[in-house]
mmCIF file of C-alpha atoms in Angstrom:
data_model
loop_
_atom_site.group_PDB
_atom_site.id
_atom_site.type_symbol
_atom_site.label_atom_id
_atom_site.label_comp_id
_atom_site.label_asym_id
_atom_site.label_seq_id
_atom_site.Cartn_x
_atom_site.Cartn_y
_atom_site.Cartn_z
ATOM 1 C CA MET A 192 -59.877 21.685 -30.835
ATOM 2 C CA ALA A 193 -62.355 20.716 -33.100
ATOM 3 C CA THR A 194 -62.831 23.332 -36.490
ATOM 4 C CA SER A 195 -64.648 22.481 -39.396
ATOM 5 C CA LEU A 196 -63.422 22.139 -42.718
ATOM 6 C CA GLY A 197 -64.783 25.280 -43.949
ATOM 7 C CA SER A 198 -63.582 27.430 -41.469
ATOM 8 C CA ASN A 199 -60.130 28.682 -41.256
ATOM 9 C CA THR A 200 -57.723 26.979 -43.367
ATOM 10 C CA TYR A 201 -54.281 28.730 -42.129
ATOM 11 C CA ASN A 202 -51.735 26.701 -41.854
ATOM 12 C CA ARG A 203 -53.775 23.031 -41.271
ATOM 13 C CA GLN A 204 -51.074 21.466 -43.155
ATOM 14 C CA ASN A 205 -49.090 21.239 -40.215
ATOM 15 C CA TRP A 206 -51.444 19.828 -38.186
ATOM 16 C CA GLU A 207 -51.017 15.571 -37.418
ATOM 17 C CA ASP A 208 -53.356 13.624 -38.799
ATOM 18 C CA SER A 209 -51.750 9.994 -38.045
ATOM 19 C CA ASP A 210 -53.444 6.264 -37.259
ATOM 20 C CA PHE A 211 -51.866 4.417 -34.318
ATOM 21 C CA PRO A 212 -50.383 6.596 -31.211
ATOM 22 C CA ILE A 213 -46.702 6.326 -30.183
ATOM 23 C CA LEU A 214 -47.132 5.012 -26.815
ATOM 24 C CA CYS A 215 -45.036 2.576 -23.972
ATOM 25 C CA GLN A 216 -46.053 -1.427 -23.179
ATOM 26 C CA THR A 217 -46.931 0.559 -19.634
ATOM 27 C CA CYS A 218 -49.639 3.012 -20.962
ATOM 28 C CA LEU A 219 -50.617 0.187 -23.501
ATOM 29 C CA GLY A 220 -52.000 -1.858 -20.887
ATOM 30 C CA GLU A 221 -51.482 -5.730 -20.888
ATOM 31 C CA ASN A 222 -54.144 -6.217 -22.931
ATOM 32 C CA PRO A 223 -53.742 -7.558 -26.690
ATOM 33 C CA TYR A 224 -57.196 -6.957 -27.951
ATOM 34 C CA ILE A 225 -57.138 -2.841 -26.911
ATOM 35 C CA ARG A 226 -59.769 -1.100 -28.421
ATOM 36 C CA MET A 227 -59.416 2.897 -29.045
ATOM 37 C CA THR A 228 -61.337 5.829 -29.843
ATOM 38 C CA LYS A 229 -59.562 8.252 -32.376
ATOM 39 C CA GLU A 230 -60.817 11.928 -32.354
ATOM 40 C CA LYS A 231 -58.696 14.024 -35.829
ATOM 41 C CA PHE A 232 -57.929 16.971 -34.717
ATOM 42 C CA GLY A 233 -59.138 16.686 -31.088
ATOM 43 C CA LYS A 234 -56.910 18.521 -29.317
ATOM 44 C CA GLU A 235 -53.968 20.739 -29.428
ATOM 45 C CA CYS A 236 -50.512 19.031 -28.196
ATOM 46 C CA LYS A 237 -49.283 20.382 -24.559
ATOM 47 C CA ILE A 238 -45.814 21.568 -26.328
ATOM 48 C CA CYS A 239 -46.251 23.062 -29.629
ATOM 49 C CA ALA A 240 -49.710 23.662 -29.301
ATOM 50 C CA ARG A 241 -50.833 22.507 -32.430
ATOM 51 C CA PRO A 242 -53.626 20.065 -33.076
ATOM 52 C CA PHE A 243 -53.379 16.267 -33.233
ATOM 53 C CA THR A 244 -55.157 13.547 -33.735
ATOM 54 C CA VAL A 245 -56.378 12.296 -29.996
ATOM 55 C CA PHE A 246 -56.542 8.570 -28.878
ATOM 56 C CA ARG A 247 -58.688 7.393 -26.317
ATOM 57 C CA TRP A 248 -58.578 3.853 -24.339
ATOM 58 C CA CYS A 249 -58.576 1.594 -21.545
ATOM 59 C CA PRO A 250 -55.494 -0.240 -20.755
ATOM 60 C CA GLY A 251 -57.518 -2.810 -18.705
ATOM 61 C CA VAL A 252 -59.921 -3.666 -16.012
ATOM 62 C CA ARG A 253 -60.095 -1.172 -12.832
ATOM 63 C CA MET A 254 -57.809 0.678 -15.232
ATOM 64 C CA ARG A 255 -58.758 4.683 -15.537
ATOM 65 C CA PHE A 256 -58.561 5.674 -19.500
ATOM 66 C CA LYS A 257 -55.568 7.191 -21.170
ATOM 67 C CA LYS A 258 -55.489 9.481 -23.720
ATOM 68 C CA THR A 259 -52.479 11.177 -25.749
ATOM 69 C CA GLU A 260 -51.032 14.248 -24.906
ATOM 70 C CA VAL A 261 -48.421 15.355 -26.994
ATOM 71 C CA CYS A 262 -48.682 15.387 -30.970
ATOM 72 C CA GLN A 263 -45.894 12.180 -32.881
ATOM 73 C CA THR A 264 -43.226 14.878 -33.591
ATOM 74 C CA CYS A 265 -42.807 16.285 -30.110
ATOM 75 C CA SER A 266 -43.321 12.191 -29.320
ATOM 76 C CA LYS A 267 -40.528 11.749 -32.022
ATOM 77 C CA MET A 268 -38.392 14.409 -30.783
ATOM 78 C CA LYS A 269 -37.622 13.457 -27.229
ATOM 79 C CA ASN A 270 -37.869 9.952 -28.277
ATOM 80 C CA VAL A 271 -41.386 9.600 -25.851
ATOM 81 C CA CYS A 272 -44.553 8.444 -24.719
ATOM 82 C CA GLN A 273 -47.046 10.122 -26.220
ATOM 83 C CA THR A 274 -49.252 9.668 -23.172
ATOM 84 C CA CYS A 275 -46.416 9.423 -19.980
ATOM 85 C CA LEU A 276 -43.773 11.349 -21.843
ATOM 86 C CA LEU A 277 -41.292 9.205 -20.305
ATOM 87 C CA ASP A 278 -38.509 7.317 -22.816
ATOM 88 C CA LEU A 279 -39.247 4.508 -24.677
ATOM 89 C CA GLU A 280 -35.902 2.493 -24.654
ATOM 90 C CA TYR A 281 -34.988 3.211 -20.662
ATOM 91 C CA GLY A 282 -38.751 3.685 -19.205
ATOM 92 C CA LEU A 283 -37.153 6.873 -17.500
ATOM 93 C CA PRO A 284 -37.702 10.547 -17.390
ATOM 94 C CA ILE A 285 -36.458 12.397 -19.610
ATOM 95 C CA GLN A 286 -34.226 14.701 -17.358
ATOM 96 C CA VAL A 287 -32.668 11.163 -15.883
ATOM 97 C CA ARG A 288 -31.860 10.327 -19.794
ATOM 98 C CA ASP A 289 -29.986 12.926 -20.795
ATOM 99 C CA THR A 290 -27.881 13.392 -18.374
ATOM 100 C CA GLY A 291 -26.752 9.420 -18.610
ATOM 101 C CA LEU A 292 -25.867 9.960 -22.279
ATOM 102 C CA SER A 293 -24.585 13.617 -21.280
ATOM 103 C CA VAL A 294 -26.341 15.677 -23.564
ATOM 104 C CA LYS A 295 -27.950 18.657 -23.173
ATOM 105 C CA ASP A 296 -30.410 19.345 -25.486
ATOM 106 C CA GLU A 297 -32.324 22.998 -26.052
ATOM 107 C CA VAL A 298 -35.793 22.866 -27.226
ATOM 108 C CA PRO A 299 -36.663 26.789 -27.749
ATOM 109 C CA ARG A 300 -39.573 27.605 -25.661
ATOM 110 C CA SER A 301 -41.038 30.871 -27.833
ATOM 111 C CA ASP A 302 -43.508 30.519 -30.253
ATOM 112 C CA VAL A 303 -41.676 32.019 -33.599
ATOM 113 C CA ASN A 304 -38.565 30.102 -32.345
ATOM 114 C CA LYS A 305 -40.455 26.612 -31.349
ATOM 115 C CA GLU A 306 -41.651 26.660 -34.988
ATOM 116 C CA TYR A 307 -39.098 26.836 -36.845
ATOM 117 C CA TYR A 308 -37.459 24.545 -34.862
ATOM 118 C CA THR A 309 -40.259 21.616 -35.266
ATOM 119 C CA GLN A 310 -40.028 22.734 -38.703
ATOM 120 C CA ASN A 311 -36.896 21.523 -39.016
ATOM 121 C CA MET A 312 -36.780 18.157 -37.128
ATOM 122 C CA GLU A 313 -40.061 17.625 -39.656
ATOM 123 C CA ARG A 314 -38.016 17.858 -42.107
ATOM 124 C CA GLU A 315 -35.042 15.574 -40.654
ATOM 125 C CA ILE A 316 -37.666 12.800 -39.516
ATOM 126 C CA ALA A 317 -39.248 12.336 -43.147
ATOM 127 C CA ASN A 318 -35.429 12.274 -44.432
ATOM 128 C CA SER A 319 -34.822 9.130 -41.640
ATOM 129 C CA ASP A 320 -35.098 6.062 -41.320
ATOM 130 C CA GLY A 321 -37.305 6.141 -38.598
ATOM 131 C CA THR A 322 -35.080 3.102 -36.534
ATOM 132 C CA ARG A 323 -33.000 5.888 -34.044
ATOM 133 C CA PRO A 324 -33.884 9.277 -33.051
ATOM 134 C CA VAL A 325 -33.379 12.656 -34.622
ATOM 135 C CA GLY A 326 -30.973 15.528 -33.371
ATOM 136 C CA LEU A 327 -28.815 15.268 -30.602
ATOM 137 C CA LEU A 328 -30.008 12.130 -29.343
ATOM 138 C CA GLY A 329 -29.528 10.063 -32.090
ATOM 139 C CA LYS A 330 -25.955 10.929 -32.070
ATOM 140 C CA ALA A 331 -25.274 10.246 -27.862
ATOM 141 C CA PRO A 332 -23.758 6.627 -27.650
ATOM 142 C CA SER A 333 -25.842 3.529 -27.513
ATOM 143 C CA SER A 334 -26.181 3.159 -23.605
ATOM 144 C CA SER A 335 -24.981 3.936 -20.265
ATOM 145 C CA ASP A 336 -24.201 2.186 -17.107
ATOM 146 C CA MET A 337 -26.515 4.317 -15.371
ATOM 147 C CA LEU A 338 -29.616 3.875 -17.141
ATOM 148 C CA LEU A 339 -28.770 0.560 -17.605
ATOM 149 C CA LYS A 340 -29.365 0.173 -13.434
ATOM 150 C CA LEU A 341 -32.409 2.306 -13.337
ATOM 151 C CA ALA A 342 -34.076 1.133 -16.645
ATOM 152 C CA ARG A 343 -37.165 -0.222 -15.526
ATOM 153 C CA THR A 344 -37.493 -3.939 -17.535
ATOM 154 C CA THR A 345 -41.030 -4.923 -17.186
ATOM 155 C CA PRO A 346 -43.644 -2.895 -17.301
ATOM 156 C CA TYR A 347 -45.706 -0.859 -14.348
ATOM 157 C CA TYR A 348 -49.376 -1.378 -15.359
ATOM 158 C CA LYS A 349 -50.027 0.201 -11.391
ATOM 159 C CA ARG A 350 -49.323 3.198 -13.075
ATOM 160 C CA ASN A 351 -52.521 3.088 -15.258
ATOM 161 C CA ARG A 352 -54.473 2.715 -11.621
ATOM 162 C CA PRO A 353 -57.483 5.030 -11.281
ATOM 163 C CA HIS A 354 -57.278 8.055 -8.966
ATOM 164 C CA ILE A 355 -58.144 8.492 -5.303
ATOM 165 C CA CYS A 356 -61.987 9.650 -4.713
ATOM 166 C CA SER A 357 -62.092 13.028 -3.430
ATOM 167 C CA PHE A 358 -65.338 12.180 -1.988
ATOM 168 C CA TRP A 359 -64.262 9.196 -0.399
ATOM 169 C CA VAL A 360 -61.750 11.346 1.362
ATOM 170 C CA LYS A 361 -63.925 14.105 2.735
ATOM 171 C CA GLY A 362 -66.289 10.670 3.649
ATOM 172 C CA GLU A 363 -68.971 11.805 1.410
ATOM 173 C CA CYS A 364 -68.888 9.233 -1.363
ATOM 174 C CA LYS A 365 -71.924 7.213 -1.325
ATOM 175 C CA ARG A 366 -71.019 4.598 -4.709
ATOM 176 C CA GLY A 367 -68.988 1.936 -2.322
ATOM 177 C CA GLU A 368 -67.537 -0.952 -4.479
ATOM 178 C CA GLU A 369 -69.187 0.591 -7.661
ATOM 179 C CA CYS A 370 -67.055 3.685 -7.277
ATOM 180 C CA PRO A 371 -64.474 3.566 -9.861
ATOM 181 C CA TYR A 372 -61.937 5.543 -8.059
ATOM 182 C CA ARG A 373 -60.403 4.408 -5.840
ATOM 183 C CA HIS A 374 -61.081 4.476 -2.672
ATOM 184 C CA GLU A 375 -57.453 5.102 -0.591
ATOM 185 C CA LYS A 376 -55.382 7.788 2.417
ATOM 186 C CA PRO A 377 -53.591 10.089 -0.013
ATOM 187 C CA THR A 378 -50.033 10.800 0.007
ATOM 188 C CA ASP A 379 -48.310 13.909 1.942
ATOM 189 C CA PRO A 380 -49.219 17.227 0.340
ATOM 190 C CA ASP A 381 -45.794 18.085 0.522
ATOM 191 C CA ASP A 382 -44.074 15.821 -1.090
ATOM 192 C CA PRO A 383 -42.618 15.982 -4.212
ATOM 193 C CA LEU A 384 -44.145 13.340 -6.232
ATOM 194 C CA ALA A 385 -47.705 15.234 -5.446
ATOM 195 C CA ASP A 386 -46.678 18.486 -7.702
ATOM 196 C CA GLN A 387 -45.662 17.326 -11.567
ATOM 197 C CA ASN A 388 -45.862 19.545 -14.487
ATOM 198 C CA ILE A 389 -45.816 17.606 -18.149
ATOM 199 C CA LYS A 390 -43.627 20.885 -19.821
ATOM 200 C CA ASP A 391 -41.379 20.282 -16.279
ATOM 201 C CA ARG A 392 -41.120 16.686 -17.904
ATOM 202 C CA TYR A 393 -40.434 17.075 -21.321
ATOM 203 C CA TYR A 394 -38.193 19.800 -21.117
ATOM 204 C CA GLY A 395 -35.837 18.003 -18.526
ATOM 205 C CA ILE A 396 -36.502 20.727 -15.412
ATOM 206 C CA ASN A 397 -38.089 20.123 -11.774
ATOM 207 C CA ASP A 398 -38.985 16.726 -12.240
ATOM 208 C CA PRO A 399 -39.550 15.507 -8.936
ATOM 209 C CA VAL A 400 -39.165 11.755 -10.270
ATOM 210 C CA ALA A 401 -35.927 12.560 -12.105
ATOM 211 C CA ASN A 402 -34.205 13.944 -9.075
ATOM 212 C CA LYS A 403 -35.196 11.059 -6.852
ATOM 213 C CA LEU A 404 -34.247 9.078 -9.730
ATOM 214 C CA LEU A 405 -30.932 11.166 -10.310
ATOM 215 C CA THR A 406 -30.670 10.940 -6.032
ATOM 216 C CA ARG A 407 -30.927 6.606 -5.758
ATOM 217 C CA ALA A 408 -28.513 6.636 -8.614
ATOM 218 C CA SER A 409 -25.471 8.812 -6.679
ATOM 219 C CA THR A 410 -26.481 6.091 -4.106
ATOM 220 C CA MET A 411 -25.703 3.036 -6.256
ATOM 221 C CA PRO A 412 -22.271 1.915 -5.876
ATOM 222 C CA ARG A 413 -19.851 1.934 -8.318
ATOM 223 C CA LEU A 414 -15.925 0.618 -8.865
ATOM 224 C CA ASP A 415 -13.935 3.364 -8.707
ATOM 225 C CA THR A 416 -9.785 2.509 -10.895
ATOM 226 C CA PRO A 417 -7.202 2.119 -8.908
ATOM 227 C CA GLU A 418 -4.556 4.831 -9.942
ATOM 228 C CA ASP A 419 -2.143 1.759 -9.990
ATOM 229 C CA LYS A 420 -1.533 1.320 -13.625
ATOM 230 C CA SER A 421 0.280 -1.962 -12.554
ATOM 231 C CA ILE A 422 -3.200 -3.691 -11.719
ATOM 232 C CA THR A 423 -4.138 -6.095 -13.510
ATOM 233 C CA THR A 424 -6.125 -8.240 -10.918
ATOM 234 C CA LEU A 425 -10.419 -8.713 -10.059
ATOM 235 C CA TYR A 426 -11.444 -10.238 -7.066
ATOM 236 C CA ILE A 427 -14.690 -12.482 -8.256
ATOM 237 C CA GLY A 428 -16.568 -13.178 -4.729
ATOM 238 C CA GLY A 429 -19.488 -15.223 -3.231
ATOM 239 C CA LEU A 430 -18.530 -17.618 -5.598
ATOM 240 C CA GLY A 431 -20.453 -20.681 -3.552
ATOM 241 C CA GLU A 432 -19.365 -24.330 -4.287
ATOM 242 C CA ASP A 433 -20.529 -25.084 -7.639
ATOM 243 C CA VAL A 434 -18.644 -21.870 -10.243
ATOM 244 C CA THR A 435 -15.622 -23.548 -11.508
ATOM 245 C CA ASP A 436 -12.439 -22.309 -13.489
ATOM 246 C CA SER A 437 -14.158 -23.369 -16.556
ATOM 247 C CA GLU A 438 -17.269 -21.150 -15.784
ATOM 248 C CA LEU A 439 -14.683 -17.898 -15.580
ATOM 249 C CA ARG A 440 -12.876 -18.346 -17.710
ATOM 250 C CA SER A 441 -15.726 -18.937 -20.405
ATOM 251 C CA HIS A 442 -16.942 -15.606 -19.167
ATOM 252 C CA PHE A 443 -13.669 -13.535 -18.880
ATOM 253 C CA TYR A 444 -11.753 -14.424 -21.997
ATOM 254 C CA GLN A 445 -14.226 -11.905 -23.735
ATOM 255 C CA PHE A 446 -12.634 -9.098 -22.549
ATOM 256 C CA GLY A 447 -8.582 -10.526 -23.109
ATOM 257 C CA GLU A 448 -6.282 -12.875 -22.592
ATOM 258 C CA ILE A 449 -5.991 -13.996 -19.338
ATOM 259 C CA ARG A 450 -2.325 -14.199 -17.424
ATOM 260 C CA THR A 451 -3.447 -16.943 -14.739
ATOM 261 C CA ILE A 452 -7.277 -17.738 -12.189
ATOM 262 C CA THR A 453 -6.300 -18.742 -8.709
ATOM 263 C CA ILE A 454 -10.360 -19.971 -7.072
ATOM 264 C CA VAL A 455 -9.519 -20.045 -2.929
ATOM 265 C CA GLN A 456 -12.667 -22.173 -2.337
ATOM 266 C CA ARG A 457 -12.174 -21.596 1.488
ATOM 267 C CA GLN A 458 -13.520 -18.205 0.786
ATOM 268 C CA GLN A 459 -15.206 -18.994 -2.070
ATOM 269 C CA CYS A 460 -13.732 -16.240 -3.832
ATOM 270 C CA ALA A 461 -10.775 -16.183 -7.219
ATOM 271 C CA PHE A 462 -8.731 -14.111 -8.513
ATOM 272 C CA ILE A 463 -8.510 -13.214 -11.904
ATOM 273 C CA GLN A 464 -5.053 -11.514 -13.542
ATOM 274 C CA PHE A 465 -5.477 -10.085 -16.949
ATOM 275 C CA ALA A 466 -2.511 -10.080 -19.306
ATOM 276 C CA THR A 467 -3.374 -6.044 -20.242
ATOM 277 C CA ARG A 468 -4.661 -3.177 -17.583
ATOM 278 C CA GLN A 469 -6.864 -2.320 -20.681
ATOM 279 C CA ALA A 470 -9.001 -5.662 -20.651
ATOM 280 C CA ALA A 471 -9.107 -5.845 -16.749
ATOM 281 C CA GLU A 472 -10.737 -2.321 -16.916
ATOM 282 C CA THR A 473 -12.937 -3.795 -19.529
ATOM 283 C CA ALA A 474 -14.302 -6.661 -17.742
ATOM 284 C CA ALA A 475 -14.351 -4.799 -14.376
ATOM 285 C CA GLU A 476 -16.748 -2.216 -15.873
ATOM 286 C CA LYS A 477 -19.044 -4.522 -18.082
ATOM 287 C CA SER A 478 -19.598 -7.041 -15.089
ATOM 288 C CA PHE A 479 -19.655 -4.571 -11.990
ATOM 289 C CA ASN A 480 -22.976 -5.285 -10.730
ATOM 290 C CA LYS A 481 -24.362 -7.825 -13.514
ATOM 291 C CA LEU A 482 -21.642 -10.700 -13.406
ATOM 292 C CA ILE A 483 -24.711 -13.893 -12.966
ATOM 293 C CA ILE A 484 -23.318 -17.281 -12.514
ATOM 294 C CA ASN A 485 -25.126 -21.059 -12.317
ATOM 295 C CA GLY A 486 -28.331 -17.833 -10.929
ATOM 296 C CA ARG A 487 -25.549 -16.495 -8.579
ATOM 297 C CA ARG A 488 -25.038 -12.849 -8.619
ATOM 298 C CA LEU A 489 -21.339 -12.326 -8.135
ATOM 299 C CA ASN A 490 -18.673 -9.444 -6.229
ATOM 300 C CA VAL A 491 -16.782 -8.194 -8.809
ATOM 301 C CA LYS A 492 -13.660 -5.348 -7.018
ATOM 302 C CA TRP A 493 -10.215 -4.581 -8.014
ATOM 303 C CA GLY A 494 -6.838 -6.492 -6.474
ATOM 304 C CA ARG A 495 -4.762 -5.155 -4.218
ATOM 305 C CA SER A 496 -0.967 -4.185 -5.151
ATOM 306 C CA GLN A 497 1.287 -6.074 -2.272
ATOM 307 C CA ALA A 498 1.978 -2.209 -1.210
ATOM 308 C CA ALA A 499 -1.562 -1.129 -0.504
ATOM 309 C CA ARG A 500 -2.505 -3.836 1.430
ATOM 310 C CA GLY A 501 0.315 -2.483 4.072
ATOM 311 C CA LYS A 502 -1.220 0.820 4.307
ATOM 312 C CA GLU A 503 -4.009 -0.051 6.856
ATOM 313 C CA LYS A 504 -2.592 1.115 9.876
ATOM 314 C CA ASP A 505 -4.252 3.695 12.690
ATOM 315 C CA GLY A 506 -7.665 2.625 12.291
ATOM 316 C CA VAL A 507 -7.740 3.670 8.714
ATOM 317 C CA THR A 508 -8.026 1.412 5.216
ATOM 318 C CA GLU A 509 -6.365 2.327 2.560
ATOM 319 C CA SER A 510 -10.070 4.146 0.593
ATOM 320 C CA GLY A 511 -9.582 6.521 3.676
ATOM 321 C CA ILE A 512 -12.656 4.708 5.221
ATOM 322 C CA ARG A 513 -12.227 5.213 9.403
ATOM 323 C CA LEU A 514 -12.615 1.734 11.053
ATOM 324 C CA GLU A 515 -14.850 1.351 14.555
ATOM 325 C CA PRO A 516 -13.164 0.571 17.834
ATOM 326 C CA VAL A 517 -14.125 -2.652 18.905
ATOM 327 C CA PRO A 518 -15.787 -3.069 22.478
ATOM 328 C CA GLY A 519 -14.496 -3.967 24.938
ATOM 329 C CA LEU A 520 -11.070 -4.372 23.970
ATOM 330 C CA PRO A 521 -8.755 -2.047 26.524
ATOM 331 C CA GLY A 522 -7.464 0.807 25.346
ATOM 332 C CA ALA A 523 -3.207 2.309 24.325
ATOM 333 C CA LEU A 524 -1.144 1.433 26.361
ATOM 334 C CA PRO A 525 0.654 4.507 27.308
ATOM 335 C CA PRO A 526 3.478 6.043 26.068
ATOM 336 C CA PRO A 527 7.082 5.415 27.696
ATOM 337 C CA PRO A 528 8.897 8.144 29.691
ATOM 338 C CA VAL A 529 10.779 10.638 27.272
ATOM 339 C CA SER A 530 13.907 11.062 29.807
ATOM 340 C CA ASP A 531 15.604 8.537 33.604
ATOM 341 C CA GLU A 532 14.222 11.739 35.517
ATOM 342 C CA ASP A 533 10.736 10.751 34.776
ATOM 343 C CA ALA A 534 11.091 7.172 35.385
ATOM 344 C CA SER A 535 9.419 5.792 38.141
ATOM 345 C CA THR A 536 8.830 2.174 39.565
ATOM 346 C CA ASN A 537 4.972 2.148 39.688
ATOM 347 C CA TYR A 538 4.692 -0.194 37.009
ATOM 348 C CA PHE A 539 1.539 -1.088 37.575
ATOM 349 C CA ASN A 540 -0.086 2.300 37.314
ATOM 350 C CA LEU A 541 -1.156 2.706 41.650
ATOM 351 C CA ALA A 542 -1.422 5.203 43.390
ATOM 352 C CA PRO A 543 0.532 7.134 45.338
ATOM 353 C CA THR A 544 0.890 6.217 49.078
ATOM 354 C CA SER A 545 2.302 7.651 52.377
ATOM 355 C CA SER A 546 4.513 4.873 52.981
ATOM 356 C CA PRO A 547 6.417 2.476 49.664
ATOM 357 C CA ALA A 548 4.031 -0.441 48.867
ATOM 358 C CA VAL A 549 7.654 -1.874 46.910
ATOM 359 C CA MET A 550 11.013 -1.782 49.022
ATOM 360 C CA ASN A 551 13.585 -0.979 46.686
ATOM 361 C CA LEU A 552 16.886 -3.214 47.627
ATOM 362 C CA GLY A 553 20.126 -1.859 47.019
ATOM 363 C CA LEU A 554 22.729 -3.339 45.178
ATOM 364 C CA PRO A 555 25.528 -5.252 48.021
ATOM 365 C CA PRO A 556 28.165 -3.458 49.068
ATOM 366 C CA PRO A 557 31.755 -3.514 47.753
ATOM 367 C CA PRO A 558 34.120 -6.261 48.855
ATOM 368 C CA GLY A 559 35.929 -5.156 52.730
ATOM 369 C CA VAL A 560 32.611 -3.064 53.806
ATOM 370 C CA ALA A 561 30.521 -5.117 55.792
ATOM 371 C CA MET A 562 26.738 -5.370 54.711
ATOM 372 C CA PRO A 563 24.589 -4.990 57.843
ATOM 373 C CA PRO A 564 23.284 -8.938 58.736
ATOM 374 C CA PRO A 565 19.037 -9.193 57.393
ATOM 375 C CA PRO A 566 16.461 -8.354 60.462
ATOM 376 C CA GLY A 567 15.510 -10.952 63.278
ATOM 377 C CA PHE A 568 19.250 -12.761 62.364
ATOM 378 C CA GLY A 569 21.574 -10.164 64.107
ATOM 379 C CA PRO A 570 23.042 -9.949 67.348
ATOM 380 C CA PRO A 571 20.757 -8.247 69.809
ATOM 381 C CA MET A 572 20.373 -5.080 71.149
ATOM 382 C CA PHE A 573 21.399 -5.841 74.431
ATOM 383 C CA HIS A 574 23.786 -8.778 76.454
ATOM 384 C CA THR A 575 22.352 -11.120 77.999
ATOM 385 C CA MET A 576 23.176 -11.091 81.828
ATOM 386 C CA ASP A 577 23.166 -15.011 81.436
ATOM 387 C CA PRO A 578 25.942 -17.275 82.396
ATOM 388 C CA MET A 579 25.667 -20.633 81.077
ATOM 389 C CA ALA A 580 24.474 -18.105 77.501
ATOM 390 C CA PRO A 581 26.737 -19.313 74.403
ATOM 391 C CA PRO A 582 29.699 -16.565 73.963
ATOM 392 C CA MET A 583 28.329 -13.857 71.014
ATOM 393 C CA PRO A 584 29.619 -14.924 67.676
ATOM 394 C CA PRO A 585 32.970 -12.186 66.220
ATOM 395 C CA PRO A 586 30.893 -9.191 64.053
ATOM 396 C CA MET A 587 31.399 -10.429 59.967
ATOM 397 C CA ALA A 588 33.935 -8.214 59.625
ATOM 398 C CA MET A 589 36.564 -9.987 62.580
ATOM 399 C CA ARG A 590 35.700 -12.921 61.222
ATOM 400 C CA PRO A 591 38.961 -15.029 59.972
ATOM 401 C CA PRO A 592 39.143 -15.244 56.629
ATOM 402 C CA GLY A 593 37.281 -18.494 54.286
ATOM 403 C CA GLN A 594 34.693 -19.104 57.552
ATOM 404 C CA VAL A 595 31.071 -18.134 56.316
ATOM 405 C CA HIS A 596 28.417 -17.829 58.486
ATOM 406 C CA TYR A 597 25.000 -19.171 57.314
ATOM 407 C CA PRO A 598 22.054 -18.516 59.077
ATOM 408 C CA SER A 599 20.639 -21.933 60.244
ATOM 409 C CA GLN A 600 23.966 -22.498 62.026
ATOM 410 C CA ASP A 601 23.527 -19.456 64.715
ATOM 411 C CA PRO A 602 23.557 -21.415 67.928
ATOM 412 C CA GLN A 603 21.384 -18.290 68.824
ATOM 413 C CA ARG A 604 18.698 -19.213 66.249
ATOM 414 C CA MET A 605 15.462 -21.097 68.654
ATOM 415 C CA GLY A 606 16.181 -25.261 69.420
ATOM 416 C CA ALA A 607 19.611 -24.247 68.811
ATOM 417 C CA HIS A 608 20.301 -24.073 72.967
ATOM 418 C CA ALA A 609 17.925 -27.479 73.608
ATOM 419 C CA THR A 610 20.282 -29.165 70.573
ATOM 420 C CA ARG A 611 23.353 -28.556 72.368
ATOM 421 C CA HIS A 612 22.473 -28.459 76.488
ATOM 422 C CA GLY A 613 19.334 -31.015 76.631
ATOM 423 C CA GLY A 614 20.777 -33.794 74.954
ATOM 424 C CA PRO A 615 21.703 -36.846 76.500
#
């Protein structure tokens, strides 16, 4: 919005005139000898609609030219870059940062309220030292665990690449390698990341990039504090063979008094017991997914009480996770019968047949009652007519007391007659 000095000068004192933009390291580029063009009152701010000084530059070789999109006042109110509108400290969208810091900064949207709010923020910015954000953001906590995990620690220069050549997509680009745009296949138009709005990003609503990061943060592992207040022990896994007792103590002593440190070298883990529960909670919060000793990232978990170790039964762990059955193992045995009537002798689960496969042997008769001889050892069913045959043995009940009948001594057995009468 270029205007001459002799034209309407109404409210021109609120126009912004700056000597250098507020940029993040990614937008600035990796070239330390960058060249910029400066256009005083070149465009309107896309948030507050006030003219401001526009800067334009090329961040690197084979990169597209970039320029500032919002004024420095709007940038300072949200502590964001003037070009990409990402947070200057964490490199994250405003919606993600405000969610992590539990900040709800309602910026007015109407023209009159927006102008009044901007003037108050400019007055607060002028009275501050410029080292910390202003408004609700300056009163928020200094850091958040979620933001530290999602924050980008190195510049992402791939974001400065040129846009995709629309002529190449249609097969009509004739520049070849001299084309300043990318010759690549475009992304899916139904992808939410393909529809981004600069105002939605600034106000922190309906930002597809922020929604993607928040979804990733919700699926990240976290360490829940156990309800049992008597647990003051932390489990440290993945030690390897190089981590010693002194190295663990040198890291964890800063969180509170350590009672004992037990290293199980066979399982490459350690148990650190603190004197107080507060010290254990602080150590777990500061060390979870952040503990690196001798170049190894160690796993930090809460220890379990003795009573909780016996709760893992019926295939369900203490945390409520159901364990999958191991394939190849036999199933559970059938429950025993409830009453005596349901009891059976079929212990091998054999199919029922017409003739029983198992012989049920009865109990011996009481004294004085004759028991029938086994099959094949009793007297014959008919009397022989041979006069030379030996006499029949008396029945068991008519034998004199004290005489015991052994089947091997039965004269009717095979070979007994030949031995008795066929001998010399």
